[in-house]
CSV table of C-alpha atoms and ligand atoms in Angstrom, one decimal:
chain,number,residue,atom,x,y,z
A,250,UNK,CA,16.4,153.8,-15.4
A,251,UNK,CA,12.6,153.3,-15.1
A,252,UNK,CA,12.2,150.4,-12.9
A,253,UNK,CA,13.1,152.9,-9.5
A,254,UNK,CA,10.9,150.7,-7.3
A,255,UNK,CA,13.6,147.8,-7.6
A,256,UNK,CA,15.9,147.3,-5.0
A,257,UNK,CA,18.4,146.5,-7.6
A,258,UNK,CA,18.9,150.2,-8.8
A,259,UNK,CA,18.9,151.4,-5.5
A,260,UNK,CA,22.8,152.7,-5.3
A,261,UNK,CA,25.7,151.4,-3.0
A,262,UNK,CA,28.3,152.8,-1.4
A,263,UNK,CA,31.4,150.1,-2.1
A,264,UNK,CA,34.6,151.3,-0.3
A,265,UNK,CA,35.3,154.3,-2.1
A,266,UNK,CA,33.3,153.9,-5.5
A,267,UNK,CA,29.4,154.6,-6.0
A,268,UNK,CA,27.7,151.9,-7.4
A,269,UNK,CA,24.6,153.4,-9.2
A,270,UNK,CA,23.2,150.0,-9.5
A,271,UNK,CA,23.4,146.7,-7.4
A,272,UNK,CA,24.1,144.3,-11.0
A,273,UNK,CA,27.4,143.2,-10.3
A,274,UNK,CA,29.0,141.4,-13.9
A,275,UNK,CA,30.7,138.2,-12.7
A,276,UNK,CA,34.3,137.3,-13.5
A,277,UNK,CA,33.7,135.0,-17.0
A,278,UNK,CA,36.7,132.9,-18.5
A,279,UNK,CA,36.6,134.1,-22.0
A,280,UNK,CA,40.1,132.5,-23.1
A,281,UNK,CA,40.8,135.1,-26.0
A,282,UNK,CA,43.8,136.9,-24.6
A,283,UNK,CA,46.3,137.4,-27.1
A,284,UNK,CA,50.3,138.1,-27.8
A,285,UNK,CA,51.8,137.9,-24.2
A,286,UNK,CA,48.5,136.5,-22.7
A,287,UNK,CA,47.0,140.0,-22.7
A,288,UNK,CA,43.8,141.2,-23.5
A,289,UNK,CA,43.2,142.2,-26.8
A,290,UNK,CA,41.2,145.3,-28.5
A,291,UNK,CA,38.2,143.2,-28.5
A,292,UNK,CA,38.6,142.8,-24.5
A,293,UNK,CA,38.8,146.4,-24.4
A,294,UNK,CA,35.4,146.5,-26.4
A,295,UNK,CA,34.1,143.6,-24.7
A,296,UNK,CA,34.1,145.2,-21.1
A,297,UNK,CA,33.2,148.8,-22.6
A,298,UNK,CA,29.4,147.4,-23.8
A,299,UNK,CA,29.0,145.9,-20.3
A,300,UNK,CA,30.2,149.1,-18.2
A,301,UNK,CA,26.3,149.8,-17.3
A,302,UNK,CA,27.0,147.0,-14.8
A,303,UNK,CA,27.3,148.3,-10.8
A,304,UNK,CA,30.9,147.0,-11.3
A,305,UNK,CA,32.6,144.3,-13.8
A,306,UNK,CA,34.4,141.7,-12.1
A,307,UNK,CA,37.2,141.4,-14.8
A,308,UNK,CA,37.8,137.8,-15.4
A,309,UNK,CA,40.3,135.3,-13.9
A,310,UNK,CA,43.8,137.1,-14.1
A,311,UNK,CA,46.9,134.5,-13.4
A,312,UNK,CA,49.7,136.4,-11.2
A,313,UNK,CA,52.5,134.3,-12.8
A,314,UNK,CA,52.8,132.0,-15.2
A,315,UNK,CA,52.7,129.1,-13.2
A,316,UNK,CA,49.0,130.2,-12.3
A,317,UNK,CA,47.6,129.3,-15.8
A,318,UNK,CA,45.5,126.2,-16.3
A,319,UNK,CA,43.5,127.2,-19.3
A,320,UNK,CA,44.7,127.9,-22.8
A,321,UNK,CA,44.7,131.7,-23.3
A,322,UNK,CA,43.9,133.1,-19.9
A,323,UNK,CA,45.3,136.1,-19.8
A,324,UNK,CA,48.0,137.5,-17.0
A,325,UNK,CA,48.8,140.6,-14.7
A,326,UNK,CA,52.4,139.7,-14.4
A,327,UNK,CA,54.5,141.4,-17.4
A,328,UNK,CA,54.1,145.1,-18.6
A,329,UNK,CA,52.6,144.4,-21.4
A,330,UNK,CA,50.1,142.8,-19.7
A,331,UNK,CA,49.6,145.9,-17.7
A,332,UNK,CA,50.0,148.2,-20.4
A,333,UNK,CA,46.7,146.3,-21.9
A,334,UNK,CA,44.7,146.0,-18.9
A,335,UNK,CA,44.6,149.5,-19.2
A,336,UNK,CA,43.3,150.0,-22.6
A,337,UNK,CA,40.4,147.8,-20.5
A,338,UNK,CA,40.0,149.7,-17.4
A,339,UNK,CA,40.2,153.3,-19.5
A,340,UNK,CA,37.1,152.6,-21.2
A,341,UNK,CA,34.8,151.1,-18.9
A,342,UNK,CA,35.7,154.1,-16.7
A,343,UNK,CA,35.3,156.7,-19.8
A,344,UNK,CA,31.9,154.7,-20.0
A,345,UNK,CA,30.8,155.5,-15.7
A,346,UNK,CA,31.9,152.1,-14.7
A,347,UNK,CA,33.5,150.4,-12.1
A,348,UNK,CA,36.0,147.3,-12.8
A,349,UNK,CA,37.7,145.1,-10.7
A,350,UNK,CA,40.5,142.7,-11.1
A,351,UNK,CA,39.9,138.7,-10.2
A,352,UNK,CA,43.9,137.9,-9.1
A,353,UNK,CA,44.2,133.7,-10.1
A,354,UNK,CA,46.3,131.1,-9.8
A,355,UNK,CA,44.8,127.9,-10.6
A,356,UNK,CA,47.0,125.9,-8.1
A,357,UNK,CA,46.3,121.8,-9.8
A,358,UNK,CA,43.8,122.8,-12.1
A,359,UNK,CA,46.6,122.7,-14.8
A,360,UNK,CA,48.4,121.3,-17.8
A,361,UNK,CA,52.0,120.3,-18.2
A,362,UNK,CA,51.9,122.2,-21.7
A,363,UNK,CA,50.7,125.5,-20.3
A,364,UNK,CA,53.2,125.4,-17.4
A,365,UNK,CA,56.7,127.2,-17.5
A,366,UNK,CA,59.3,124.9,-18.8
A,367,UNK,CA,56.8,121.9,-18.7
A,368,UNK,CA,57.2,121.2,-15.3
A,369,UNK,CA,54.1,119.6,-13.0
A,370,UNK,CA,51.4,122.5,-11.5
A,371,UNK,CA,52.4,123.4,-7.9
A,372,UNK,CA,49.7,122.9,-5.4
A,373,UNK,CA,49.5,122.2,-1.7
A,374,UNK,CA,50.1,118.3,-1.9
A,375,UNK,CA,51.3,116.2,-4.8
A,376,UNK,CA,47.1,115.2,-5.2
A,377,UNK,CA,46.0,115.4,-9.2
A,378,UNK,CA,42.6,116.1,-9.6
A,379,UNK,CA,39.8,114.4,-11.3
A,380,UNK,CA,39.0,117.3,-13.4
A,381,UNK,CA,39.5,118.6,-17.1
A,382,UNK,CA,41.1,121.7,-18.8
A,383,UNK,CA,41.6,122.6,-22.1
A,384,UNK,CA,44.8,123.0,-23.8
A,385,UNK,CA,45.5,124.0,-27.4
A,386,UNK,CA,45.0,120.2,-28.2
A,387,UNK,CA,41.2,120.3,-26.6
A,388,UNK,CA,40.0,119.1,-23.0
A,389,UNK,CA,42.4,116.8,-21.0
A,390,UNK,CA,43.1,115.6,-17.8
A,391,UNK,CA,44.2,117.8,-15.7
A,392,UNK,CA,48.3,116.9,-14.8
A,393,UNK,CA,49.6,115.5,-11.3
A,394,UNK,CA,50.6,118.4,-9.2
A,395,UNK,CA,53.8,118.9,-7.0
A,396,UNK,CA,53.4,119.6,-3.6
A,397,UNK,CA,54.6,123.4,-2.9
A,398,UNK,CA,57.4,123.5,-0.4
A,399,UNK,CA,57.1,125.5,2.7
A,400,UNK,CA,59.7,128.0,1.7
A,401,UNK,CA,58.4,128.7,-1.5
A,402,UNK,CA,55.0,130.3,0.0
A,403,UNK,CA,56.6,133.2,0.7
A,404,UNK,CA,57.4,133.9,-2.8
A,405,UNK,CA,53.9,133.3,-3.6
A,406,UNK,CA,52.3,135.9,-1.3
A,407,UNK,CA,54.9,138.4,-2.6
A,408,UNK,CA,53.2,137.4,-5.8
A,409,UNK,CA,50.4,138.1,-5.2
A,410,UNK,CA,50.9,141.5,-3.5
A,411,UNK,CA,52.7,142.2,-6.8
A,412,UNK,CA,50.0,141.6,-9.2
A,413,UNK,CA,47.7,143.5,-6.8
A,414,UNK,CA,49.9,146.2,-7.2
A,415,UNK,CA,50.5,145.8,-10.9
A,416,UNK,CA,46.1,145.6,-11.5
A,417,UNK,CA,46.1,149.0,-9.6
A,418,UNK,CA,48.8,150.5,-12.1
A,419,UNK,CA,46.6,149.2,-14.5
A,420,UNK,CA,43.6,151.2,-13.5
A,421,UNK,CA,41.1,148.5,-11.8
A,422,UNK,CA,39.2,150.0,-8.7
A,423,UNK,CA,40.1,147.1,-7.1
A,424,UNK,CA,41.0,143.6,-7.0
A,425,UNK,CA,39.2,140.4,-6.1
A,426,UNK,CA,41.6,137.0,-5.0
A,427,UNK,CA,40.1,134.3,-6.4
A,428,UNK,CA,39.4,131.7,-2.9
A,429,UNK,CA,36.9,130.1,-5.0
A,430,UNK,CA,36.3,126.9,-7.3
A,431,UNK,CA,38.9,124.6,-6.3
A,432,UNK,CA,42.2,126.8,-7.3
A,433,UNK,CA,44.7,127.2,-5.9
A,434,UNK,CA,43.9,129.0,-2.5
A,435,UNK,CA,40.6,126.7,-2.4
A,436,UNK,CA,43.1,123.8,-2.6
A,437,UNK,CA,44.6,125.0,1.0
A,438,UNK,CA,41.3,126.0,2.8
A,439,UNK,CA,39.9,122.7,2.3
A,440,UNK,CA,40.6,119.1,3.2
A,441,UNK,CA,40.0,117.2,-0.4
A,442,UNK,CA,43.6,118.7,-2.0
A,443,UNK,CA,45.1,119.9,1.7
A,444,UNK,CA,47.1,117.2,3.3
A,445,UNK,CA,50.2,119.2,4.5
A,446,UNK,CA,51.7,118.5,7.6
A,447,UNK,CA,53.2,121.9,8.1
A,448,UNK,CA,51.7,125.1,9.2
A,449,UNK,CA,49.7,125.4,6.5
A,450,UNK,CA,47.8,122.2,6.7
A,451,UNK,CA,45.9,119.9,9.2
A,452,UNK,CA,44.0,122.4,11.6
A,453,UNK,CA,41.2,124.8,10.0
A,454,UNK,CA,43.4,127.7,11.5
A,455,UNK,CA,46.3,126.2,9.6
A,456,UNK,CA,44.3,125.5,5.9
A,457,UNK,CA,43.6,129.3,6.3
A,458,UNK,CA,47.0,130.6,7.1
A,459,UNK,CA,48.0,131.0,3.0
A,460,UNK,CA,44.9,132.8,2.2
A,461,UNK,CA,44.9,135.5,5.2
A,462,UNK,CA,49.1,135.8,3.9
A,463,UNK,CA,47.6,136.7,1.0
A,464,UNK,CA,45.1,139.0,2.0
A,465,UNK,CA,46.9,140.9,4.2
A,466,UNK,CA,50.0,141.6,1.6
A,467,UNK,CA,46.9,142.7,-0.9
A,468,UNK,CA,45.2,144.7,2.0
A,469,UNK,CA,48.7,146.5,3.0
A,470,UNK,CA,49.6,146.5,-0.5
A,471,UNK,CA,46.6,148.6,-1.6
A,472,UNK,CA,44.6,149.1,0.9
A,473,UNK,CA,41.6,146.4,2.3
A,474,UNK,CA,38.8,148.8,0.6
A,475,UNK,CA,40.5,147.6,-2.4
A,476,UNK,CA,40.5,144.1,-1.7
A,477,UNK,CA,37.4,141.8,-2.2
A,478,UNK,CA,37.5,138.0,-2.0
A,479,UNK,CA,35.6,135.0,-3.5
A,480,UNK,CA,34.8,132.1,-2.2
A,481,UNK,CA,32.7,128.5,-2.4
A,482,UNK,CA,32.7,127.2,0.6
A,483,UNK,CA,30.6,123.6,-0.9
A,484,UNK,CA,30.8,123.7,-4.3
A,485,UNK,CA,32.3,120.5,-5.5
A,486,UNK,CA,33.5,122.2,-8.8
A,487,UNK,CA,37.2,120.9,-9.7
A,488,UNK,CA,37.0,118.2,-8.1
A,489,UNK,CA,37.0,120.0,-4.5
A,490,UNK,CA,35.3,119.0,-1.4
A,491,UNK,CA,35.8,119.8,2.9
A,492,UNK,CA,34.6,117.2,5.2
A,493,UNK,CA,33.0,120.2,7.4
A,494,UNK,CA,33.1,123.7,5.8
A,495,UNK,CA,30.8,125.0,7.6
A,496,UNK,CA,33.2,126.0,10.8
A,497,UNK,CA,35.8,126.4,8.0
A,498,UNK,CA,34.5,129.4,6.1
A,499,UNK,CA,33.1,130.3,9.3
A,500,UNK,CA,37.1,130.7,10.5
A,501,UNK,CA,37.4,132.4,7.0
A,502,UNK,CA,34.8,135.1,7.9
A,503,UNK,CA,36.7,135.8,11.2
A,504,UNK,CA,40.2,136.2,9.6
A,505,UNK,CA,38.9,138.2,7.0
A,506,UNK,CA,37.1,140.6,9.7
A,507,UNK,CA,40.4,141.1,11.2
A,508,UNK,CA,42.2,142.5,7.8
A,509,UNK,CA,38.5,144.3,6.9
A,510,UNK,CA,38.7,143.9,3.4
A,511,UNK,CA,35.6,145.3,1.1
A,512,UNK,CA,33.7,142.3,0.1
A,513,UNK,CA,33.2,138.7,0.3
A,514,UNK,CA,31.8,137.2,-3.1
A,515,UNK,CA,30.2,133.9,-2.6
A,516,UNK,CA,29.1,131.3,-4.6
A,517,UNK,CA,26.0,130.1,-3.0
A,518,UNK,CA,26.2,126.0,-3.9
A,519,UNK,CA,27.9,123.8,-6.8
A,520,UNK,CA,29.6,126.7,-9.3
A,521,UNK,CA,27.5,127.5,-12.3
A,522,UNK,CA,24.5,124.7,-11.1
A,523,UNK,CA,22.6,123.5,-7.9
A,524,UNK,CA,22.2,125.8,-5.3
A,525,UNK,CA,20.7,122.7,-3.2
A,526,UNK,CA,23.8,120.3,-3.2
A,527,UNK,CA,24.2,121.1,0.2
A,528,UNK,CA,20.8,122.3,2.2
A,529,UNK,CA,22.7,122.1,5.7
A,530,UNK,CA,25.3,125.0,4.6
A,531,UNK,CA,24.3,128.5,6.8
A,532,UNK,CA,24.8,131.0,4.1
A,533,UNK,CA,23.9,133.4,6.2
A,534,UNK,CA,26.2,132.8,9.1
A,535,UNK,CA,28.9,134.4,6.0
A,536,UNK,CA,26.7,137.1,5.2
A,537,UNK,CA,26.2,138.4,8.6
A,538,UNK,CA,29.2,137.6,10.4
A,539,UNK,CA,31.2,139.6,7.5
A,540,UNK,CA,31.8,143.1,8.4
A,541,UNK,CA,32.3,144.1,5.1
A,542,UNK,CA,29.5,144.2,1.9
A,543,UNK,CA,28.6,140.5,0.2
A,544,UNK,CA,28.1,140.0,-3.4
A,545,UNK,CA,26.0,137.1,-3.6
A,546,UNK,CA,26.1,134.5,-6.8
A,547,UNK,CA,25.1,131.3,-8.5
A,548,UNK,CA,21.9,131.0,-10.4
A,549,UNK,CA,20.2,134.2,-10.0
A,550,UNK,CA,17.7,136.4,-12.1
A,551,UNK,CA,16.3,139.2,-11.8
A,552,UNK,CA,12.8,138.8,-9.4
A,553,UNK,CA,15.6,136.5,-7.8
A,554,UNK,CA,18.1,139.0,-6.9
A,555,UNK,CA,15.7,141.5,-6.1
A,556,UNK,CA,14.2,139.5,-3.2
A,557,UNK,CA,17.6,138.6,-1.9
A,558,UNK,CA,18.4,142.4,-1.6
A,559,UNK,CA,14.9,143.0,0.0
A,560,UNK,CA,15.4,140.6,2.7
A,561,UNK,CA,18.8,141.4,3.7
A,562,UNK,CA,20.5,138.3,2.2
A,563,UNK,CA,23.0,140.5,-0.1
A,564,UNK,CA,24.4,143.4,-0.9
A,565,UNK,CA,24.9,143.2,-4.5
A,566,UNK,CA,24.3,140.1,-6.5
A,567,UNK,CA,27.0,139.2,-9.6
A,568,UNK,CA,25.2,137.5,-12.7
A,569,UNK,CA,27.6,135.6,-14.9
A,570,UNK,CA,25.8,133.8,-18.4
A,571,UNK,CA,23.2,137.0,-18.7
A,572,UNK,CA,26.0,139.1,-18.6
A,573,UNK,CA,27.3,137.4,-21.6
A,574,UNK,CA,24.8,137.6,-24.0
A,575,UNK,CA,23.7,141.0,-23.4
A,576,UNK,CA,26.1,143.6,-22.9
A,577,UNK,CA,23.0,145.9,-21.9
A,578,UNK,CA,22.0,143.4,-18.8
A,579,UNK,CA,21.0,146.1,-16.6
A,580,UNK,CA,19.0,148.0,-19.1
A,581,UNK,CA,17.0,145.0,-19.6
A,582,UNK,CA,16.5,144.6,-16.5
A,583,UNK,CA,14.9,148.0,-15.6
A,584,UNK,CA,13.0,147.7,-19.0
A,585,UNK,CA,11.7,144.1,-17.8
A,586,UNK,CA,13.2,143.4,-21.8
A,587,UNK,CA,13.3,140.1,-22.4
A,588,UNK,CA,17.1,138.7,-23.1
A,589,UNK,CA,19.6,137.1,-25.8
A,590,UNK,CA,20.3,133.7,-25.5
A,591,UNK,CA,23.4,132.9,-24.8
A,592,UNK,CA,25.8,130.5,-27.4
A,593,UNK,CA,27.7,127.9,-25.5
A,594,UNK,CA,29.7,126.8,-28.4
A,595,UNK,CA,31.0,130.7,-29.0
A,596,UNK,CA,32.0,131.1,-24.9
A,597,UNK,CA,35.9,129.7,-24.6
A,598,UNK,CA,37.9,130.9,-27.5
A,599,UNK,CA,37.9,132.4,-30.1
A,600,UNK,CA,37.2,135.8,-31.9
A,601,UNK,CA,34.5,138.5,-31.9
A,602,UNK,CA,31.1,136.0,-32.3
A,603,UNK,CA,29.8,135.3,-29.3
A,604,UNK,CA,32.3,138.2,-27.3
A,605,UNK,CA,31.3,141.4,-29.2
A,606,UNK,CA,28.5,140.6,-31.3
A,607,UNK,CA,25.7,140.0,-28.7
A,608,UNK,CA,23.4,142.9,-29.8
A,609,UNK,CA,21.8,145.8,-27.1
A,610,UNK,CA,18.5,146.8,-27.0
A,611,UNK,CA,17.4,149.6,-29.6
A,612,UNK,CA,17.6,153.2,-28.2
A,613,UNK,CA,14.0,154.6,-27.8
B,1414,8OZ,C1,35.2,128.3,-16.5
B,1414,8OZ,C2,36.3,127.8,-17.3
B,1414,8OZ,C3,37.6,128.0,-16.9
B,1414,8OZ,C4,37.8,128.7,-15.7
B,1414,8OZ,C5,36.3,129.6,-12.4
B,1414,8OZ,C6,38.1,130.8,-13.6
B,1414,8OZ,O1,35.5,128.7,-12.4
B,1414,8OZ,C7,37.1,129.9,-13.6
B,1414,8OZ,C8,36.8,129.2,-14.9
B,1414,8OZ,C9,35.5,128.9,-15.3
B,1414,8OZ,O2,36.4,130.4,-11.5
C-alpha cells in the first residue's frame, strides 16, 4: 500500500493474529442466509472481496433459534450452519484475512413468526419494545417478550459457550458477543428493559452478572484472546436507554479486565447516526481503563479514523456502510480513491445486487 505515512496501515498485534492494517469491516446485517439459516455461496464470495480488511467482523450470528429477530439471519447453532461458516472463513483466510464471529441473540428485538413454535421472545422482563423488525410479511412491531426465568440463564450461557465453540470449529479467529444495540445482553446491562428482582437485576453489579457469565464460559471455552466484546453504552437504538451508563459501562470495563478478553468494540453514540446524542458520556474512561485493544466505531472516515489512532483514542477503528459498497475499502483508502455509493434499497435481502456486485478499483 502506498499511503505508509497513515497510521491506519501501521500493523497490529491482536491476540494471536497480525493485523497488517488497522480497517476493521464492521459486523453488517445482510439478511440473505439461506436453507437452514446458513450462509450461502454468495456469503462466501461476499467476505472473500472484503478480506483486504485488518479483520471482518462477520455479521450478527444468532446462537439458537430463539436468538433470531430478523428474517433470514443466519445461525451458528446446527452443523450445517457450521459446515457453511466454513466455506466463509476458508476463503477470507486463503485471501490473508482475518474474520471474526459476532455471537447474537436478539433478546425482545423479535417476532412471534420467527420464534420456535410461535411462542413470545424471551428477554429479561416481560417489557415489549417500541421498535420494528422485519419479517417475511415486511417491518412490524416488534412482539411482547416473556420475562426469562432465573433458572433458565444457565442454559443460556452454556449456549453461548456452545456457539463460541461451534464458530471456532468453523474456522473464525475469534468471536465477538454482541453487548450492543439493545439485544439481548444490552437488555440486562441497562435499566430501560432490566427490571428483575433477582440477581441479575437492580444493582449495576447485578445488570452485569449475565454478560460477565457469558464472557467467562466464551473466555474458558476458547480462550479470552479469542474473545472480543461490543458494546453501546448510550445509544438509544431499539428502543434502549440507562438512566446513568456512565458508572455502568464503567463497571463493564472492570469485569471485563478481570476475564482479559481481546477487545472492546464500541459504538461511540446513537448506532449508525449522532455521535453527539450524549456529550457528557467519557469515552475515554472505556478506552483507557480496558486492558485489552479497542475498536472504535460509528460514523467514521478515513482523515477521521486516522486522527483517532494518532491521538491515542483507538486501536483499530470498524467502518460499516463503506465496507459495503466497496469490497476494496482499504485499497481506496491508501489510494485516497474516491468510493461507491452505497444502495440502501439493495442492503436487507435479497440476492447478489447490492452484496456481490459493488465493483473494485481497476488493477494498475
Ligand atoms: C440492522 C438491521 C438488523 C440488525 C445491530 C444486528 O444493530 C444489528 C442489526 C442492524 O447490531
Amino acid at each position: 500500500m502506498s499511503d505508509v505515512k497513515s497510521p491506519l496501515f501501521q500493523g497490529f498485534e491482536l491476540g494471536a493474529m497480525h493485523l497488517p492494517n488497522r480497517v476493521v469491516m464492521a459486523p453488517l446485517t445482510r439478511n440473505r442466509a439461506g436453507k437452514g439459516l446458513a450462509p450461502t455461496e454468495l456469503a462466501v464470495e461476499y467476505y472473500r472481496q472484503r478480506a483486504s480488511a485488518g479483520l471482518i467482523i462477520a455479521e450478527a450470528t444468532q446462537i439458537r433459534p430463539d436468538g433470531q429477530g430478523y428474517l433470514d439471519t443466519p445461525g451458528i447453532h446446527s452443523e450445517e450452519q457450521v459446515e457453511a461458516w466454513k466455506a466463509v472463513t476458508d476463503a477470507v483466510h486463503a485471501a490473508g484475512g482475518h474474520i471474526v464471529l459476532q455471537l447474537w441473540h436478539v433478546g425482545r428485538i423479535s417476532h412471534v413468526s420467527l420464534q420456535p413454535g410461535g411462542q413470545a421472545p424471551v428477554a429479561p422482563s416481560a417489557v415489549r419494545a417500541k421498535a420494528q423488525t422485519f419479517v417475511a410479511e415486511g417491518m412490524v412491531d416488534v412482539s411482547e417478550p416473556r420475562a426469562l426465568e432465573s433458572n433458565e440463564l444457565p442454559q443460556l450461557v452454556e449456549d453461548y459457550r456452545k456457539a463460541a465453540a461451534n464458530a471456532v470449529r468453523a474456522g473464525f479467529d475469534a468471536v465477538e458477543v454482541h453487548a450492543a444495540n439493545g439485544y439481548l445482553l444490552d437488555q440486562f446491562l441497562r435499566d430501560g428493559a432490566n427490571r428483575r428482582t433477582d440477581a441479575y437485576g437492580g444493582s449495576i453489579e447485578n445488570r452485569v452478572r449475565l454478560l460477565n457469565e457469558v464472557m467467562e464460559a466464551c473466555c474458558e471455552e476458547i480462550g479470552p484472546d479469542r474473545v472480543g466484546v461490543r458494546l453501546s453504552p448510550v445509544s438509544p437504538f431499539n428502543d434502549l436507554v440507562d438512566s446513568d451508563p456512565q458508572p455502568l459501562f464503567e463497571h463493564v470495563i472492570d469485569v471485563l479486565n478481570g476475564l482479559s478478553p481481546l477487545y472492546i468494540h464500541v459504538i461511540e453514540g446513537a448506532t449508525g447516526g449522532d455521535r453527539g446524542v450524549a456529550p457528557d458520556f467519557d469515552f475515554g474512561a472505556l478506552r483507557h481503563g480496558f486492558k485489552g485493544a479497542y475498536i472504535a466505531n460509528n460514523g467514521y472516515d478515513k482523515a477521521f479514523a486516522e486522527a483517532a489512532i494518532e491521538a491515542g483514542d483507538a486501536d483499530l477503528i470498524a467502518f460499516g456502510r463503506p465496507f459495503v459498497a466497496n469490497p476494496d475499502l482499504v485499497r481506496r483508502y491508501a489510494l485516497d480513491a474516491p468510493l461507491n455509493d452505497l444502495n440502501p434499497a439493495t442492503l436487507y435481502g435479497g440476492g447478489a445486487e447490492g452484496y456481490t456486485d459493488y465493483p473494485a478499483l481497476q488493477e494498475g
